[in-house]
Amino acid sequence: MPGQPPTFRQPSASERPWWWRLEDAAGEQVEVADYAEQRFGNQGDAESWVGEIWADLAEHGVAAVTLFEHERLVYGPMSLSA
């Protein structure tokens, strides 16, 4: 809804440009419902998030993650194996 206060709307991709592509062992993108559309305002928040939940992602079949800022590849794939 136009003119809606920021507290009542989802942040836009331009406000949260950092995101992880979740990948299986073959390097194909994986969708994990609980973590779909996770976006972050900065690189540190994105890295902290994946650091906190990497084991849960691995249990859902995620073998690696790749970090993006908008559409720019920052780094990855990074393995989630311990």
Short mmCIF file of the C-alpha atoms (twelve columns), coordinates in Angstrom:
data_MODEL
# 
_entry.id   MODEL 
# 
loop_
_atom_site.group_PDB 
_atom_site.id 
_atom_site.type_symbol 
_atom_site.label_atom_id 
_atom_site.label_alt_id 
_atom_site.label_comp_id 
_atom_site.label_asym_id 
_atom_site.label_seq_id 
_atom_site.Cartn_x 
_atom_site.Cartn_y 
_atom_site.Cartn_z 
_atom_site.pdbx_PDB_model_num 
ATOM 1  C CA . MET A 1  0.000  0.000   0.000  1 
ATOM 2  C CA . PRO A 2  1.579  3.334   -1.001 1 
ATOM 3  C CA . GLY A 3  2.445  5.686   1.806  1 
ATOM 4  C CA . GLN A 4  2.481  2.891   4.342  1 
ATOM 5  C CA . PRO A 5  4.852  3.579   7.265  1 
ATOM 6  C CA . PRO A 6  8.116  1.567   7.156  1 
ATOM 7  C CA . THR A 7  7.158  -0.348  10.312 1 
ATOM 8  C CA . PHE A 8  4.187  -1.928  8.521  1 
ATOM 9  C CA . ARG A 9  5.774  -3.011  5.258  1 
ATOM 10 C CA . GLN A 10 8.399  -5.556  4.313  1 
ATOM 11 C CA . PRO A 11 11.805 -4.034  3.526  1 
ATOM 12 C CA . SER A 12 12.524 -3.773  -0.174 1 
ATOM 13 C CA . ALA A 13 15.427 -5.527  -1.881 1 
ATOM 14 C CA . SER A 14 17.217 -2.177  -2.095 1 
ATOM 15 C CA . GLU A 15 16.950 -1.827  1.702  1 
ATOM 16 C CA . ARG A 16 18.110 -5.404  2.280  1 
ATOM 17 C CA . PRO A 17 20.489 -6.172  -0.610 1 
ATOM 18 C CA . TRP A 18 22.429 -9.071  0.974  1 
ATOM 19 C CA . TRP A 19 21.191 -12.643 0.516  1 
ATOM 20 C CA . TRP A 20 22.387 -16.238 0.416  1 
ATOM 21 C CA . ARG A 21 21.804 -18.718 -2.388 1 
ATOM 22 C CA . LEU A 22 21.331 -22.127 -0.771 1 
ATOM 23 C CA . GLU A 23 22.831 -24.994 -2.793 1 
ATOM 24 C CA . ASP A 24 22.767 -28.779 -2.720 1 
ATOM 25 C CA . ALA A 25 25.824 -31.009 -3.183 1 
ATOM 26 C CA . ALA A 26 25.500 -30.718 -6.987 1 
ATOM 27 C CA . GLY A 27 25.550 -26.906 -6.814 1 
ATOM 28 C CA . GLU A 28 21.872 -26.559 -7.672 1 
ATOM 29 C CA . GLN A 29 19.797 -23.969 -5.817 1 
ATOM 30 C CA . VAL A 30 17.689 -25.385 -2.992 1 
ATOM 31 C CA . GLU A 31 14.536 -23.820 -1.566 1 
ATOM 32 C CA . VAL A 32 14.088 -24.315 2.184  1 
ATOM 33 C CA . ALA A 33 10.657 -23.025 3.187  1 
ATOM 34 C CA . ASP A 34 11.664 -21.792 6.655  1 
ATOM 35 C CA . TYR A 35 14.465 -19.690 5.161  1 
ATOM 36 C CA . ALA A 36 12.996 -18.505 1.864  1 
ATOM 37 C CA . GLU A 37 13.525 -14.866 0.993  1 
ATOM 38 C CA . GLN A 38 15.931 -14.079 3.844  1 
ATOM 39 C CA . ARG A 39 17.545 -10.728 3.068  1 
ATOM 40 C CA . PHE A 40 19.881 -8.567  5.122  1 
ATOM 41 C CA . GLY A 41 20.855 -4.917  5.370  1 
ATOM 42 C CA . ASN A 42 24.583 -5.578  5.501  1 
ATOM 43 C CA . GLN A 43 27.195 -8.272  5.017  1 
ATOM 44 C CA . GLY A 44 27.809 -8.741  8.741  1 
ATOM 45 C CA . ASP A 45 24.155 -9.508  9.449  1 
ATOM 46 C CA . ALA A 46 24.062 -11.998 6.578  1 
ATOM 47 C CA . GLU A 47 27.207 -13.742 7.795  1 
ATOM 48 C CA . SER A 48 25.996 -13.837 11.409 1 
ATOM 49 C CA . TRP A 49 22.700 -15.372 10.316 1 
ATOM 50 C CA . VAL A 50 24.308 -18.177 8.329  1 
ATOM 51 C CA . GLY A 51 26.767 -18.760 11.165 1 
ATOM 52 C CA . GLU A 52 23.892 -19.284 13.574 1 
ATOM 53 C CA . ILE A 53 21.783 -21.618 11.420 1 
ATOM 54 C CA . TRP A 54 24.250 -23.459 9.176  1 
ATOM 55 C CA . ALA A 55 23.640 -26.817 10.925 1 
ATOM 56 C CA . ASP A 56 19.880 -26.495 10.433 1 
ATOM 57 C CA . LEU A 57 20.406 -25.642 6.769  1 
ATOM 58 C CA . ALA A 58 22.616 -28.726 6.381  1 
ATOM 59 C CA . GLU A 59 19.853 -30.893 7.901  1 
ATOM 60 C CA . HIS A 60 17.535 -29.564 5.158  1 
ATOM 61 C CA . GLY A 61 19.908 -30.697 2.403  1 
ATOM 62 C CA . VAL A 62 21.893 -27.492 1.947  1 
ATOM 63 C CA . ALA A 63 25.533 -28.385 1.241  1 
ATOM 64 C CA . ALA A 64 26.880 -24.904 0.492  1 
ATOM 65 C CA . VAL A 65 25.905 -21.231 0.455  1 
ATOM 66 C CA . THR A 66 26.865 -18.348 -1.821 1 
ATOM 67 C CA . LEU A 67 26.604 -14.722 -0.709 1 
ATOM 68 C CA . PHE A 68 25.249 -11.999 -2.995 1 
ATOM 69 C CA . GLU A 69 24.804 -8.251  -2.705 1 
ATOM 70 C CA . HIS A 70 21.898 -7.547  -5.022 1 
ATOM 71 C CA . GLU A 71 22.973 -9.662  -8.016 1 
ATOM 72 C CA . ARG A 72 26.742 -9.313  -7.431 1 
ATOM 73 C CA . LEU A 73 28.482 -12.502 -6.309 1 
ATOM 74 C CA . VAL A 74 30.449 -11.665 -3.146 1 
ATOM 75 C CA . TYR A 75 31.845 -15.132 -2.380 1 
ATOM 76 C CA . GLY A 76 31.028 -18.785 -2.444 1 
ATOM 77 C CA . PRO A 77 30.055 -21.409 -2.695 1 
ATOM 78 C CA . MET A 78 31.079 -22.025 0.902  1 
ATOM 79 C CA . SER A 79 30.647 -25.572 2.187  1 
ATOM 80 C CA . LEU A 80 28.510 -26.182 5.260  1 
ATOM 81 C CA . SER A 81 30.195 -29.469 6.137  1 
ATOM 82 C CA . ALA A 82 31.848 -29.425 9.539  1 
# 
